[in-house]
Every structure is written in C-alpha cells, then in structure tokens.
mmCIF file of C-alpha atoms and ligand atoms in Angstrom:
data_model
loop_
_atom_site.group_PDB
_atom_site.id
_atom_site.type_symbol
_atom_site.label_atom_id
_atom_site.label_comp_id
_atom_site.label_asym_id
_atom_site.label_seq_id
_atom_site.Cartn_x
_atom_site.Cartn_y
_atom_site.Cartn_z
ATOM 1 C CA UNK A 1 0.000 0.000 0.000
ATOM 2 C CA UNK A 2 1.294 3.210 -0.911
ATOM 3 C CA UNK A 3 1.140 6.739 1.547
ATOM 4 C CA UNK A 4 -1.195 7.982 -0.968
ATOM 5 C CA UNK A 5 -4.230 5.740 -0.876
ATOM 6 C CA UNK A 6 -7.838 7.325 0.582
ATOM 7 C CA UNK A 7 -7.710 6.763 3.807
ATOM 8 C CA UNK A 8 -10.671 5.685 3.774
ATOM 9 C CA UNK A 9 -9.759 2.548 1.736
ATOM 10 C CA UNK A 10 -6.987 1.595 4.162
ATOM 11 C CA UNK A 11 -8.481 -1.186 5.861
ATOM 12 C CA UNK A 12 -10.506 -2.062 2.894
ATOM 13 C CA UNK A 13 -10.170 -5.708 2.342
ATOM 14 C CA UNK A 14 -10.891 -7.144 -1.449
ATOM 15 C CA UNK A 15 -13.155 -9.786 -2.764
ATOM 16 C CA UNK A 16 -11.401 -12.678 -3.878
ATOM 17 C CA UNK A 17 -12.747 -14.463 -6.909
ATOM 18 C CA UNK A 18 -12.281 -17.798 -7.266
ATOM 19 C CA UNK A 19 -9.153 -18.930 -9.276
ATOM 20 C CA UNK A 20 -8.595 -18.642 -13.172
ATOM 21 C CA UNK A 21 -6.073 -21.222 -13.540
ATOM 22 C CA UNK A 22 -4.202 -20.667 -16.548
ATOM 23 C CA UNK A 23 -3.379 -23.211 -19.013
ATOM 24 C CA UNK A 24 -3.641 -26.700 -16.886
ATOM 25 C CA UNK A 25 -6.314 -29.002 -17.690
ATOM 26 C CA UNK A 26 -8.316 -28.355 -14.929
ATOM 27 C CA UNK A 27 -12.107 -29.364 -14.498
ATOM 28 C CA UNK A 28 -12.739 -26.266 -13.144
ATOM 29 C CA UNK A 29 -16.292 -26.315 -10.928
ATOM 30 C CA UNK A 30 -15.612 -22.943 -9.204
ATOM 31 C CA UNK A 31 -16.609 -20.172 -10.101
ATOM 32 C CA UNK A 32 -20.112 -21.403 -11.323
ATOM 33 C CA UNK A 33 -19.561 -20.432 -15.124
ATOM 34 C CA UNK A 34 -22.065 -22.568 -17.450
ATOM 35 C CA UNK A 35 -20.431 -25.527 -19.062
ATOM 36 C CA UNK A 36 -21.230 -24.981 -22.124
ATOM 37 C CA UNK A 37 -19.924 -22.090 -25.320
ATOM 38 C CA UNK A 38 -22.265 -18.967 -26.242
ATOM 39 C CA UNK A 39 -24.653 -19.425 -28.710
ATOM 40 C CA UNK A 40 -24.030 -19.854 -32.409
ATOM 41 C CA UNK A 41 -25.858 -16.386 -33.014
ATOM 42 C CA UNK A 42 -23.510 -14.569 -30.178
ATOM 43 C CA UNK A 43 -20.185 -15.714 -31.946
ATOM 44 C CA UNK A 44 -21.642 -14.674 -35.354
ATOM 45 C CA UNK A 45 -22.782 -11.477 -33.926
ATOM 46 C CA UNK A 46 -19.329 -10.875 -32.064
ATOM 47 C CA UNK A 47 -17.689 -11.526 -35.077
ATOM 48 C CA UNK A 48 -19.502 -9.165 -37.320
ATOM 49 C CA UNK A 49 -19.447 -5.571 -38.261
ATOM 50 C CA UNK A 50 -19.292 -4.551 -34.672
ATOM 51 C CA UNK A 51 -15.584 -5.270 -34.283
ATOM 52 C CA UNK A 52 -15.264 -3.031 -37.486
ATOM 53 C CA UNK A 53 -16.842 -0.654 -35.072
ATOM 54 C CA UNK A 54 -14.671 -0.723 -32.040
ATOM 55 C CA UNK A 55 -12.832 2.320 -33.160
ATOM 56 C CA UNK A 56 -16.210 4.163 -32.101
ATOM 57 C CA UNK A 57 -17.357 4.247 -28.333
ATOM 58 C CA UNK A 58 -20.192 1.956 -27.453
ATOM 59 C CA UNK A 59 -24.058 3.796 -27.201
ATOM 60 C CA UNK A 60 -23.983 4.805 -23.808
ATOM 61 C CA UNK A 61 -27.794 3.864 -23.630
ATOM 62 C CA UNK A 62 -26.974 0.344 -24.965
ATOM 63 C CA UNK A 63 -30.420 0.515 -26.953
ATOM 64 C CA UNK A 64 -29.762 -2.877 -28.708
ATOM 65 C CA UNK A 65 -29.131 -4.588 -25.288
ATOM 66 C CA UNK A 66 -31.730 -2.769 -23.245
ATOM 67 C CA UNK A 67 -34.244 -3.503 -25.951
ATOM 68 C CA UNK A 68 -33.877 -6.931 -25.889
ATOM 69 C CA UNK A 69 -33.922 -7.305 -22.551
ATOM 70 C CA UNK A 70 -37.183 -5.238 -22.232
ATOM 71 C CA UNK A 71 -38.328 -7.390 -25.012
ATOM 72 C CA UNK A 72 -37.828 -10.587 -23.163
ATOM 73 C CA UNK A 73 -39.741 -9.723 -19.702
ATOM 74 C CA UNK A 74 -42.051 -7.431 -21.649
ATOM 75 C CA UNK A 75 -40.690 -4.489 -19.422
ATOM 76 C CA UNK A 76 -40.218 -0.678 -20.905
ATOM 77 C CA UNK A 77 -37.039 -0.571 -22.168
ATOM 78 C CA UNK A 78 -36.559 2.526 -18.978
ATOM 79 C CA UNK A 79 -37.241 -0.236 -16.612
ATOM 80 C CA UNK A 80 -33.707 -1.505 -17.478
ATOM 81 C CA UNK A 81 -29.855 -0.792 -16.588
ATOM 82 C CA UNK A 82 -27.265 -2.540 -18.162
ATOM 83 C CA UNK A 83 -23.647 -2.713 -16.532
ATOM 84 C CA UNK A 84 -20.340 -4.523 -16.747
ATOM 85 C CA UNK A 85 -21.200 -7.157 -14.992
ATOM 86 C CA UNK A 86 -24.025 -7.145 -12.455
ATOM 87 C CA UNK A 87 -21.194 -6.802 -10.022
ATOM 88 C CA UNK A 88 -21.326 -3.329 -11.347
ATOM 89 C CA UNK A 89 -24.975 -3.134 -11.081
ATOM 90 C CA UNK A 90 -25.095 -4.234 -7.195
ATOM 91 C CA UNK A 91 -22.316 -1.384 -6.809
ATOM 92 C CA UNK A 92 -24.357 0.922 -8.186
ATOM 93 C CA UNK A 93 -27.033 -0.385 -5.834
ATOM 94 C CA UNK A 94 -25.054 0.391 -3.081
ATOM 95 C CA UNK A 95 -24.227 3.621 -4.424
ATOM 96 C CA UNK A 96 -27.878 4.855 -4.644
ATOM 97 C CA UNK A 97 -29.752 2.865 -2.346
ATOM 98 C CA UNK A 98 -27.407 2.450 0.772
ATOM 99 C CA UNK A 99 -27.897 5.422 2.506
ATOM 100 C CA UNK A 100 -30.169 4.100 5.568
ATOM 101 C CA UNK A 101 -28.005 0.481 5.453
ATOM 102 C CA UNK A 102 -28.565 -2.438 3.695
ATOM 103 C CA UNK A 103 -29.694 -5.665 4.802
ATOM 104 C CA UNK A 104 -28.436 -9.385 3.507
ATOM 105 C CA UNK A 105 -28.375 -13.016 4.738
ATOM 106 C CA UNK A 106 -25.024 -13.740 6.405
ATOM 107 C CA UNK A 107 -24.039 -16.625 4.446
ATOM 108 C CA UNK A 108 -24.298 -14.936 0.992
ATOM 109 C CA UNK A 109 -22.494 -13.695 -1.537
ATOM 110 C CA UNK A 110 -19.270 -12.836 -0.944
ATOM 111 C CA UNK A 111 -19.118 -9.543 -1.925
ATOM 112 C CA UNK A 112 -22.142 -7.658 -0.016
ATOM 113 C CA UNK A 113 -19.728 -6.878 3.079
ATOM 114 C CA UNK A 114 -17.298 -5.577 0.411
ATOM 115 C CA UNK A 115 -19.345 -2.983 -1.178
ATOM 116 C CA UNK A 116 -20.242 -1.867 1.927
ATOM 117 C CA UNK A 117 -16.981 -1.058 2.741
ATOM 118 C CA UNK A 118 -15.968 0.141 -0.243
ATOM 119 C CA UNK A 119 -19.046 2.669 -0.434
ATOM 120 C CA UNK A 120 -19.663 3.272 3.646
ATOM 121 C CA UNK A 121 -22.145 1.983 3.575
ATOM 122 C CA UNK A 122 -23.838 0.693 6.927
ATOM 123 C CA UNK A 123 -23.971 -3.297 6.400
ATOM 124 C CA UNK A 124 -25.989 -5.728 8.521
ATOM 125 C CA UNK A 125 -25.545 -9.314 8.412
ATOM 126 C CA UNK A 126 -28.405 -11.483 9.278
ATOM 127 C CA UNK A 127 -27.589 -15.309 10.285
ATOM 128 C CA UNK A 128 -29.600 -17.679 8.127
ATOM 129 C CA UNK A 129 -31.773 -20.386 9.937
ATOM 130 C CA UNK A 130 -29.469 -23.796 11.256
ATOM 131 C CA UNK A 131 -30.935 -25.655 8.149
ATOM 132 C CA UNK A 132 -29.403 -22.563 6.311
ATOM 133 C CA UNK A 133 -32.350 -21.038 4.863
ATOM 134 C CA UNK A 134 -33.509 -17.405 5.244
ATOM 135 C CA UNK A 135 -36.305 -16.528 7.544
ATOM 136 C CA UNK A 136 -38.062 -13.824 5.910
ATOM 137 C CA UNK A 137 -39.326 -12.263 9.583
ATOM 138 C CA UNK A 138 -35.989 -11.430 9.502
ATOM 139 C CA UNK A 139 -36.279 -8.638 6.514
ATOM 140 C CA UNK A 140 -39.762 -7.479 6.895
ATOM 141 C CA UNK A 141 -40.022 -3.573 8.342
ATOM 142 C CA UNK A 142 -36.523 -3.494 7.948
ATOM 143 C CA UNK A 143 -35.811 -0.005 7.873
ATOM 144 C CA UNK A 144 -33.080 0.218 5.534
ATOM 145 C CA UNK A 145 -32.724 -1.489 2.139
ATOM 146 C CA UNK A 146 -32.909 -5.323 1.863
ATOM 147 C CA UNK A 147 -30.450 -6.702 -0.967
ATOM 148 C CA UNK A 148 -31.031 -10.801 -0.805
ATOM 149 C CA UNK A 149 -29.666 -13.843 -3.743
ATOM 150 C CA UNK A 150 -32.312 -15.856 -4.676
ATOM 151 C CA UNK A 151 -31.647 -18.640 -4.889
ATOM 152 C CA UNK A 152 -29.014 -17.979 -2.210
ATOM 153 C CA UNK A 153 -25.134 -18.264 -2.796
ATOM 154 C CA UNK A 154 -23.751 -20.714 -1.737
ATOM 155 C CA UNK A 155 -26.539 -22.905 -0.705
ATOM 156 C CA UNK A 156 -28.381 -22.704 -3.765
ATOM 157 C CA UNK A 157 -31.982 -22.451 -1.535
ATOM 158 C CA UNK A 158 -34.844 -20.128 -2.508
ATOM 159 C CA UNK A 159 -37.717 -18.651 -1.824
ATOM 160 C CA UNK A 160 -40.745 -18.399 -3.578
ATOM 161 C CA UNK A 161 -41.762 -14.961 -4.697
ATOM 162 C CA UNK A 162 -44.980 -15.080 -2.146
ATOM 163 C CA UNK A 163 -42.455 -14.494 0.489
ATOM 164 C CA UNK A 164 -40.561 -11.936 -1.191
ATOM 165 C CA UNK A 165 -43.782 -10.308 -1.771
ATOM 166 C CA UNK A 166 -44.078 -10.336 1.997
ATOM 167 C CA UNK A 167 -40.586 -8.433 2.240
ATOM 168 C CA UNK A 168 -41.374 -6.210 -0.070
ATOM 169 C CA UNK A 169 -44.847 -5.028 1.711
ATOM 170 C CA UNK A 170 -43.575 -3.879 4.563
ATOM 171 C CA UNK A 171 -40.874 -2.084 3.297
ATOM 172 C CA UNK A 172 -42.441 0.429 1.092
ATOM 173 C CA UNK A 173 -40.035 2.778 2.099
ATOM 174 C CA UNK A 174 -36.939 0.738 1.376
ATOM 175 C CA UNK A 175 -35.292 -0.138 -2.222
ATOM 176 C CA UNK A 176 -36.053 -4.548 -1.997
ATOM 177 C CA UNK A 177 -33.143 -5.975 -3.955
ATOM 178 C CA UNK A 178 -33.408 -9.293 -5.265
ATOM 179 C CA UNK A 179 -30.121 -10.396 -7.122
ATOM 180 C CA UNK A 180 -31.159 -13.462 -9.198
ATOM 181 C CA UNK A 181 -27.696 -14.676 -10.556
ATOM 182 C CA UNK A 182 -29.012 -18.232 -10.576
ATOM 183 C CA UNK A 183 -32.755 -18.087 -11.557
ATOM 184 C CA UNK A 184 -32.668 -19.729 -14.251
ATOM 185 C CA UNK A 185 -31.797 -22.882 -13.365
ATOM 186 C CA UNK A 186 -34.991 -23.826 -11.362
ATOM 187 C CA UNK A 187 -36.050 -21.168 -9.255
ATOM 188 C CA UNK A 188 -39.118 -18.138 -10.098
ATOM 189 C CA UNK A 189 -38.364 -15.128 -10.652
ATOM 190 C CA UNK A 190 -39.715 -12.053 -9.292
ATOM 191 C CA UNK A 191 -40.169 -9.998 -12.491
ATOM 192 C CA UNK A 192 -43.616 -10.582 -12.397
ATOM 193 C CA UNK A 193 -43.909 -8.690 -9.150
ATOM 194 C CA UNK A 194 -42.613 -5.104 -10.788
ATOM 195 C CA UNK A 195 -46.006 -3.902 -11.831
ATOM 196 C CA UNK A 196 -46.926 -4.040 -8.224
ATOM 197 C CA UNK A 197 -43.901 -2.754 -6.493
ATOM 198 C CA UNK A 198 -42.270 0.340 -6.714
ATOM 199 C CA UNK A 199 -39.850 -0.787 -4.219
ATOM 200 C CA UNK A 200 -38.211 -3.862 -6.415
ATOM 201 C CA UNK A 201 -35.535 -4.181 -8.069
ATOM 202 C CA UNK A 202 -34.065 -7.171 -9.468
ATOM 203 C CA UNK A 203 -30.963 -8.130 -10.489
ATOM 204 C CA UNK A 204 -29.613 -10.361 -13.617
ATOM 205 C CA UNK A 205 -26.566 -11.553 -14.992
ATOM 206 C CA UNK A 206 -25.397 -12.982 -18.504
ATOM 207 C CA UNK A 207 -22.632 -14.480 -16.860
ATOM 208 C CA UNK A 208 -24.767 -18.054 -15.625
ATOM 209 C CA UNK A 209 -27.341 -18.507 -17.370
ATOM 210 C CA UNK A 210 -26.653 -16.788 -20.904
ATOM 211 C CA UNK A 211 -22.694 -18.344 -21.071
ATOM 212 C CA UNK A 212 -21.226 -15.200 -21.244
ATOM 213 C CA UNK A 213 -19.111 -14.411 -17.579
ATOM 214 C CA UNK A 214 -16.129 -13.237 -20.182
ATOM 215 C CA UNK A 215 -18.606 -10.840 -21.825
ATOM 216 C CA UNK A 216 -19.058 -8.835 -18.259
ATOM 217 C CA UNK A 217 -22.897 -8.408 -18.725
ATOM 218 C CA UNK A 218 -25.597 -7.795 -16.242
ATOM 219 C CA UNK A 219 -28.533 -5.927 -15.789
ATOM 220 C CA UNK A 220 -31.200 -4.459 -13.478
ATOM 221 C CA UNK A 221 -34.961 -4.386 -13.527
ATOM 222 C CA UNK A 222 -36.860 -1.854 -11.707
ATOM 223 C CA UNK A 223 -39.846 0.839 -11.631
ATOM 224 C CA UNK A 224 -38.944 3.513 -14.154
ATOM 225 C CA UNK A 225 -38.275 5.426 -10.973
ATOM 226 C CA UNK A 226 -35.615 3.380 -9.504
ATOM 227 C CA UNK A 227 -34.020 2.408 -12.762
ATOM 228 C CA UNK A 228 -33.813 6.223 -13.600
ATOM 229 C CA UNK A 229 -32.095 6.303 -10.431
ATOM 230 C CA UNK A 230 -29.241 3.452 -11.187
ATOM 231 C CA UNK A 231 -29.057 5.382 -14.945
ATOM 232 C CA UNK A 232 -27.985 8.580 -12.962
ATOM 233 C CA UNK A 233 -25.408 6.948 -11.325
ATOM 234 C CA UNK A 234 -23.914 5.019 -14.237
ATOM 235 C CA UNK A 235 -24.259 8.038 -16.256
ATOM 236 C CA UNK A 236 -21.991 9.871 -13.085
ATOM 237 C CA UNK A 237 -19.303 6.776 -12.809
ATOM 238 C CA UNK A 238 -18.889 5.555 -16.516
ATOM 239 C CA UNK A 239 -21.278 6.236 -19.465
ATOM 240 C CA UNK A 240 -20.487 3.775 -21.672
ATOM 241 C CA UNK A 241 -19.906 0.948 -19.035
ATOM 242 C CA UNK A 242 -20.893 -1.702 -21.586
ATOM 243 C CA UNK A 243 -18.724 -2.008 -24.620
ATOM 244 C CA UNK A 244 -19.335 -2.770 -28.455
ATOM 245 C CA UNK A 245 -18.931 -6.625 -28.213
ATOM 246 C CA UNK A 246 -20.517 -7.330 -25.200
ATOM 247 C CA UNK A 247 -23.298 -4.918 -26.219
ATOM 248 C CA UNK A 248 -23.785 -7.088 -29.865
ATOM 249 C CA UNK A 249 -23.362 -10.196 -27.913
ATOM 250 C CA UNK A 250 -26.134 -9.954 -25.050
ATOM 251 C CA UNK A 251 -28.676 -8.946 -27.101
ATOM 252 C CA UNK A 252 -28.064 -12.582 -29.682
ATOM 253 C CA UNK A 253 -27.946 -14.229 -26.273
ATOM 254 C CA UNK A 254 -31.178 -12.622 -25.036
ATOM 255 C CA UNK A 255 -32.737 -13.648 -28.153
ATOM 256 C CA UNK A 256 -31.688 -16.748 -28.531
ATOM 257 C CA UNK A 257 -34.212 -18.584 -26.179
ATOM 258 C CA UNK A 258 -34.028 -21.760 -27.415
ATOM 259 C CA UNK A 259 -30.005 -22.065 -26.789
ATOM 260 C CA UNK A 260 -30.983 -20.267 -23.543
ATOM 261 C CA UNK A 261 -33.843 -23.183 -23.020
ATOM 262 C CA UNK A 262 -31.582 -26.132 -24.019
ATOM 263 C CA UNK A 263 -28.476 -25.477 -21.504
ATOM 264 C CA UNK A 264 -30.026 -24.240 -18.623
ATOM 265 C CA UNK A 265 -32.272 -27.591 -18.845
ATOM 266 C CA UNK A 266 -28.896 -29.612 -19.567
ATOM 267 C CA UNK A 267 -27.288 -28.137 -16.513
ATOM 268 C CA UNK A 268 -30.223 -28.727 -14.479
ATOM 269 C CA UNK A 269 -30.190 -32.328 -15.419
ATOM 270 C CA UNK A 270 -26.783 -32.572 -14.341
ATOM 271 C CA UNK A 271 -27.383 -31.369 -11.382
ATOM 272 C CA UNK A 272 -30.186 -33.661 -10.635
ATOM 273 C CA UNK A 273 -27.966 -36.543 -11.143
ATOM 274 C CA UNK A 274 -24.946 -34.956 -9.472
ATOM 275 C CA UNK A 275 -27.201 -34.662 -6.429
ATOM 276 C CA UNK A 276 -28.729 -38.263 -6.386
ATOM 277 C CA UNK A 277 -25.304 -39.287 -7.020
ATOM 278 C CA UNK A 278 -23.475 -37.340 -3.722
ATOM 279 C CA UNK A 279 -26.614 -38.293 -1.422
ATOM 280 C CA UNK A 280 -25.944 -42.121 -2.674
ATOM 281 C CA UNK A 281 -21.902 -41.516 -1.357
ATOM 282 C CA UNK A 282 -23.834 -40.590 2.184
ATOM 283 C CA UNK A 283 -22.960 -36.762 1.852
ATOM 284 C CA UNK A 284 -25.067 -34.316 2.813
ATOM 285 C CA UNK A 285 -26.373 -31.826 -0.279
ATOM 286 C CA UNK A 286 -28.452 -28.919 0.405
ATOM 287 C CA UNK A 287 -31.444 -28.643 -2.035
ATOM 288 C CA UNK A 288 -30.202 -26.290 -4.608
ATOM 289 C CA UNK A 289 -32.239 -24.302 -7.745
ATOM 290 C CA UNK A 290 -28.695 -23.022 -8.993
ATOM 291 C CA UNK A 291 -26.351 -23.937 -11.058
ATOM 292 C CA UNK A 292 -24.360 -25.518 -8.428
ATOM 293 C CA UNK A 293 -24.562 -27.509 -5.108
ATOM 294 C CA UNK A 294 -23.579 -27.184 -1.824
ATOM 295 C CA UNK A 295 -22.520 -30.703 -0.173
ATOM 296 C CA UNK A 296 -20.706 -31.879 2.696
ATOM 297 C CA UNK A 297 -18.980 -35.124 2.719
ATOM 298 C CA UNK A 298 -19.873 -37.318 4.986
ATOM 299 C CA UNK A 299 -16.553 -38.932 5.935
ATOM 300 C CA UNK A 300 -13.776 -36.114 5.488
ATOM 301 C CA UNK A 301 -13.657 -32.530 6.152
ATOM 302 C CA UNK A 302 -14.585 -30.274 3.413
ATOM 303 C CA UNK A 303 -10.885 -28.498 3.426
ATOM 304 C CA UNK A 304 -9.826 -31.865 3.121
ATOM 305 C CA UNK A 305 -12.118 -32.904 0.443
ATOM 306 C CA UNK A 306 -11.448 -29.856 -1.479
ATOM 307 C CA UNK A 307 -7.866 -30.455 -1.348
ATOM 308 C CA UNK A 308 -7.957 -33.985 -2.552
ATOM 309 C CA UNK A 309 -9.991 -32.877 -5.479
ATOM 310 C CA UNK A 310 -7.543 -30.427 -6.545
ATOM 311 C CA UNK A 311 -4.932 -32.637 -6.295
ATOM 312 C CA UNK A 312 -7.161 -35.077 -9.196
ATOM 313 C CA UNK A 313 -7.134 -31.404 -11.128
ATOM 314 C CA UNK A 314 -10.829 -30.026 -10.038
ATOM 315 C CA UNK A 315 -11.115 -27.287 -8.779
ATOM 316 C CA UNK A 316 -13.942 -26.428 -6.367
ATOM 317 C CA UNK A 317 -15.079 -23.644 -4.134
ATOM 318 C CA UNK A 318 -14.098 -24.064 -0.382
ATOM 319 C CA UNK A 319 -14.571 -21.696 2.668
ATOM 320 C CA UNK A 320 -12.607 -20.859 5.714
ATOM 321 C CA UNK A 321 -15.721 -19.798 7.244
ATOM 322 C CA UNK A 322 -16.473 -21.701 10.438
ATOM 323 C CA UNK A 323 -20.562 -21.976 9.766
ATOM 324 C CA UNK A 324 -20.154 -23.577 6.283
ATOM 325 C CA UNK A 325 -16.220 -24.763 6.530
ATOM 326 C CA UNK A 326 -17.726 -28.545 6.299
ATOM 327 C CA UNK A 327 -19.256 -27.922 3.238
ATOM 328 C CA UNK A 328 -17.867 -27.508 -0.761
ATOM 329 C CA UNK A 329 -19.738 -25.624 -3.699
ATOM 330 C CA UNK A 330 -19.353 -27.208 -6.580
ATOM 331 C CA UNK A 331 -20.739 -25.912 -10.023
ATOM 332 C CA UNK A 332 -22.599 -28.140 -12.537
ATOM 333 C CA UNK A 333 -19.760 -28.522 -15.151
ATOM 334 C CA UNK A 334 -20.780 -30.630 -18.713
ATOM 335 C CA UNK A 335 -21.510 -34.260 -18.358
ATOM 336 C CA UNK A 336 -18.077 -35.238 -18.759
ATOM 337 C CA UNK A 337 -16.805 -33.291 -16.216
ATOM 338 C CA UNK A 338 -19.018 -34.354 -13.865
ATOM 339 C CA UNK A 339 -18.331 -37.708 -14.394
ATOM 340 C CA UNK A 340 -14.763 -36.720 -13.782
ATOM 341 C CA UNK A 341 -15.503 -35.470 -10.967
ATOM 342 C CA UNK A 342 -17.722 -38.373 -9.601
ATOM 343 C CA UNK A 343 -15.326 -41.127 -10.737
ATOM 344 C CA UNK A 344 -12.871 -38.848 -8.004
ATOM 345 C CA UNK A 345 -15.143 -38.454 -5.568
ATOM 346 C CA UNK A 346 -15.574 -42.203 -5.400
ATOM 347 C CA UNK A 347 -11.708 -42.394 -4.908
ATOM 348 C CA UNK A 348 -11.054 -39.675 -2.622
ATOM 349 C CA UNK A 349 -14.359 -41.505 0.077
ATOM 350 C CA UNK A 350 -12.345 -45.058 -0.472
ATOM 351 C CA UNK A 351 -8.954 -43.870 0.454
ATOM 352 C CA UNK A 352 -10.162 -42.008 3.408
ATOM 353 C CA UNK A 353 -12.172 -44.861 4.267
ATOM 354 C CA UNK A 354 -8.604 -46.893 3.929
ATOM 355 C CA UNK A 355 -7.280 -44.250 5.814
ATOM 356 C CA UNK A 356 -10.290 -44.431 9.016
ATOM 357 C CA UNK A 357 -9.876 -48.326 8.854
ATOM 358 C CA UNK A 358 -5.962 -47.943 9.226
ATOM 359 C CA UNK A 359 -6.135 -45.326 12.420
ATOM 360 C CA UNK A 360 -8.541 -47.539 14.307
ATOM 361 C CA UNK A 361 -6.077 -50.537 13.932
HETATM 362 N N1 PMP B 401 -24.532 -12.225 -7.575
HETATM 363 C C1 PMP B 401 -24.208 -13.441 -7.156
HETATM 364 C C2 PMP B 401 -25.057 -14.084 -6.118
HETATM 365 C C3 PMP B 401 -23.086 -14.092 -7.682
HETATM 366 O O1 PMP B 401 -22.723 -15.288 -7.243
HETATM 367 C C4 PMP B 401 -22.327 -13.439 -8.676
HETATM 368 C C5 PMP B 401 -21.155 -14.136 -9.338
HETATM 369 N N2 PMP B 401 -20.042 -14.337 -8.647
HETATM 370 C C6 PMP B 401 -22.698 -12.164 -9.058
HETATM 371 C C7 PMP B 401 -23.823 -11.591 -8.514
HETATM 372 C C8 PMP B 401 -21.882 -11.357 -10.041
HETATM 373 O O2 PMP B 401 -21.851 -11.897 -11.288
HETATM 374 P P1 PMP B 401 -21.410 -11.065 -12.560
HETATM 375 O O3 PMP B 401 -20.698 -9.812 -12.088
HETATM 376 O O4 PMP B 401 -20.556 -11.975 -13.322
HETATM 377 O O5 PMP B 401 -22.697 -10.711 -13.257
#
C-alpha cells in the first residue's frame, strides 16, 4: 500500500474471486460459469461488423441490449440498466440505495460486506436459519434497504416470490433488492412482481445462465423510478460501461431462447444426477435451484475434500468460514466433467475410508 491511498480505503479488504487457472487441464467447478460455449448467433454477432466498429465508443444507452432485454420480460425498455457485470450493477445499488443500510443473509455472496466497505455503507448481516435457509421475519419492516440472492449463494436455496412479496410489503419505504444470478436454473423469478412494487428491483446476470461471464454483462430491472435512479449513477461513474462486443453479444444471447432453453435444462439435469449421485456416497447436499450444489462429505472434512480434489485437477469452491467450513460448492460442469468429478469423488471416500480403517487398527 502506498502513503497515498484514501484513507478511507486503508483497511478495505478485497473480494477474492475464485481462481482462473491458466493453461492446466483443470475441471474447473468454481466459479459457477455454465459448461457450455455462447450461442451460435452470439459468436456470429461478435464476429460481425461490430468489431469493425470498435474504433467508435459503445451507445452509452446500450439501446440494442436494453431492448432486448425489455423485449424478453415485456418491461419498458426505462425499466432496465445494463452494466459490466451485475457486479457493477449491485455497486451501483449500493451507491444509490445504501444510505439508511442495507440488509443481507449472512451466508451470501461474498461480496455484499465488500461494497459496503468500499461505499460506507452501513452493512448488517443477518444469520440464516441452522438448516441454512432465510427466515423472511428477519427482513420485513426493515428499515433500511434489503439486498437478498435468490436462490441464495452458496446454498443454492430459494424462496418463492410469495415471500418476497411479503418483504417487499412492509418495506415500502426501502429499495427490496433481489439479485437473481441463478434463476434460471430452477427457481421463479420475481419480475412478475414489478407492476406491483415500486420498491423492487431485481438483479440479472449474462454471466450463468446466458454463457457469457467473459462478456461482463448484467442488468437491473426496476420501476422507471428506480431504474432512472441506477441510470444517474452510471451516467456519473462511466457512461459507456458496456462495450461494443458485449453490447452485440447480449442482445443474440437474449434472443436466442431456445439455446438459452436447451443449456439451462442440460445443466439442471446434471445437477439432478450430481445430487442423487453425492446423497448415494452418504454426503449431505443442500437442495439447490442453482447452477451448483452445496454438499458436505460425509466422511472427510470439506478443506480436506477440497484439497484432494484439486490434487485429481478439479477445482472447487471451499470456505474458511467456520458456519459452512464442512461444506464444498461445486458448479454443474458438462456431463463429462461431472463424471470426472464423480469417478474422483468415489476415490477420494475409499482412500479415506482406507485411511479411518488404518487409524482404528
Ligand atoms: N450475484 C451473485 C449471487 C453471484 O454469485 C455473482 C457471481 N459471482 C454475481 C452476482 C456477479 O456476477 P457477474 O458480475 O458476473 O454478473
């Protein structure tokens, strides 16, 4: 750290994405990217005219993008923000909304406690239930803003949009918002509750569900208010936040819905059998609508698990955390992976079944 950082940033400490090896052959199940390439119609429109075009700055209003995204939920096309990533989206959540505090599960994502460092904002982390589920008692009358994943990361667990609907009652006064990273894969989405709620806004990536994390994509739906309120800020921090490719790319990917259809349904199968597969091996595998799951072996520690795997070249997700330190994401890779990663599984349980049998002696 230099003398000359903000001092305000000091004690500031980072988010740390999960690893991008480089160049090994790693089955890599971390970082909960889908399996499988973009569509055919992103890679043709990525490779067309637009890169002719990069000489010229992206449309700051991303029209194309924000138009097909409107066209898909049937929104007005004001009802949605577009940034580079909807990492950039929550930040500029946090920028506008954050004022009275926000409010998210404990066990969440990652980076909540980060932006509210980074913008001062006043965080407050509420423990999930034992079973790790949220209790929505827990966000109604709030008070401040209420920022919740659903379905929840890591565990994967949702709730229903009833009970959102019940958060979002009592806090007329507070943004609600509802970052759906992993809707797609199984859970409902709460889109259909905009008409009625002034108060919601939801959050979307392209990075899961579309197969685009490299394109930096994601998006927020809201009340023309509210969205007018996330435009001001972009249009404060960085205008054309979304560049040429990514711009030419979401849209194909948004309009591709039967691409869209066909892999999120392939992943989901996956994880169907991945799950029946782990709960046959005796471990224990929270009920997940994501594209991952959240399992704890039954006969080795989860540090030690993840270890082993990464020694057999996969490559997991594994917290020093105490609450969930027994416990292992892992994302829904292709088939083949998967199978990888099941045939190691079995290996790693028998040796430290070897292993238990020889310390007893
Ligand atoms: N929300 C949740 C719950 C996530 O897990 C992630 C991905 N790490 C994000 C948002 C951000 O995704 P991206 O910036 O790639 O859209």
């Amino acid at each position: 750290m230099s003398r000359f950082l903000h001092s305000k940033y000091k004690e500031l400490a980072p988010y740390v994405p999960g690893e991008q090896p480089k160049g090994q052959p790693l089955v890599k199940l971390n970082t909960n990217e889908n399996p499988y390439p973009p569509s055919p119609k992103v890679i043709e429109a990525v490779r067309g005219a637009e890169a002719q075009n990069l000489r010229l700055y992206s449309d700051p209003e991303a029209r194309q993008l924000v138009n097909a995204i409107a066209g898909y939920y049937r929104l007005l096309p004001e009802q949605v923000v577009v940034g580079n990533g909807s990492d950039e989206i929550l930040a500029f959540c946090y920028m506008a909304f954050g004022e009275d505090g926000i409010r998210y599960p404990e066990i969440s994502y990652g980076f909540y406690p980060v932006f509210s460092k980074t913008f001062s904002v006043e965080g407050q982390a509420i423990p999930l239930r034992e079973d790790f589920s949220i209790d929505i008692r827990d966000y109604q009358h709030a008070g401040k803003t209420v920022l919740i994943a659903n379905p929840n990361a890591p565990t994967g667990m949702c709730l229903h949009p009833a009970q959102i609907e019940d958060i979002l009652k009592t806090n007329r006064e507070h943004p609600v918002i509802i970052d759906e990273a992993y809707v797609d894969f199984g859970a409902e989405s709460c889109v259909s509750l905009l008409p009625r709620y002034d108060n919601l806004v939801v959050v979307q990536t392209f990075s899961k569900s579309r197969n685009l994390a490299g394109g930096r994509l994601g998006f927020a739906l809201a009340s023309k208010e509210l969205a007018g309120d996330l435009n001001k800020i972009k249009f404060s921090f960085n205008p054309y936040n979304v560049n040429r490719l990514s711009i030419a790319a979401g849209a194909a990917a948004m309009e591709d819905i039967a691409y869209f259809t066909q892999c999120t349904r392939r992943v989901v199968a996956t994880r169907q059998l991945t799950e029946e597969r782990l709960l046959a091996l005796g471990f224990t595998v929270l009920a997940s609508k994501a594209n991952f799951l959240f399992a704890k072996p039954g006969n080795i520690s989860g540090s030690e698990y993840f270890q082993r795997l990464r020694q057999r070249d996969i490559l997991v997700r594994h917290w020093d955390i105490p609450k969930i330190a027994d416990y292992v994401r892992i994302t829904i890779g292709s088939e083949e992976e998967m199978e990888r990663f099941y045939q190691a599984t079995k290996e790693i349980l028998q040796q430290a079944q070897q292993e238990g049998a020889g310390d007893a002696i």
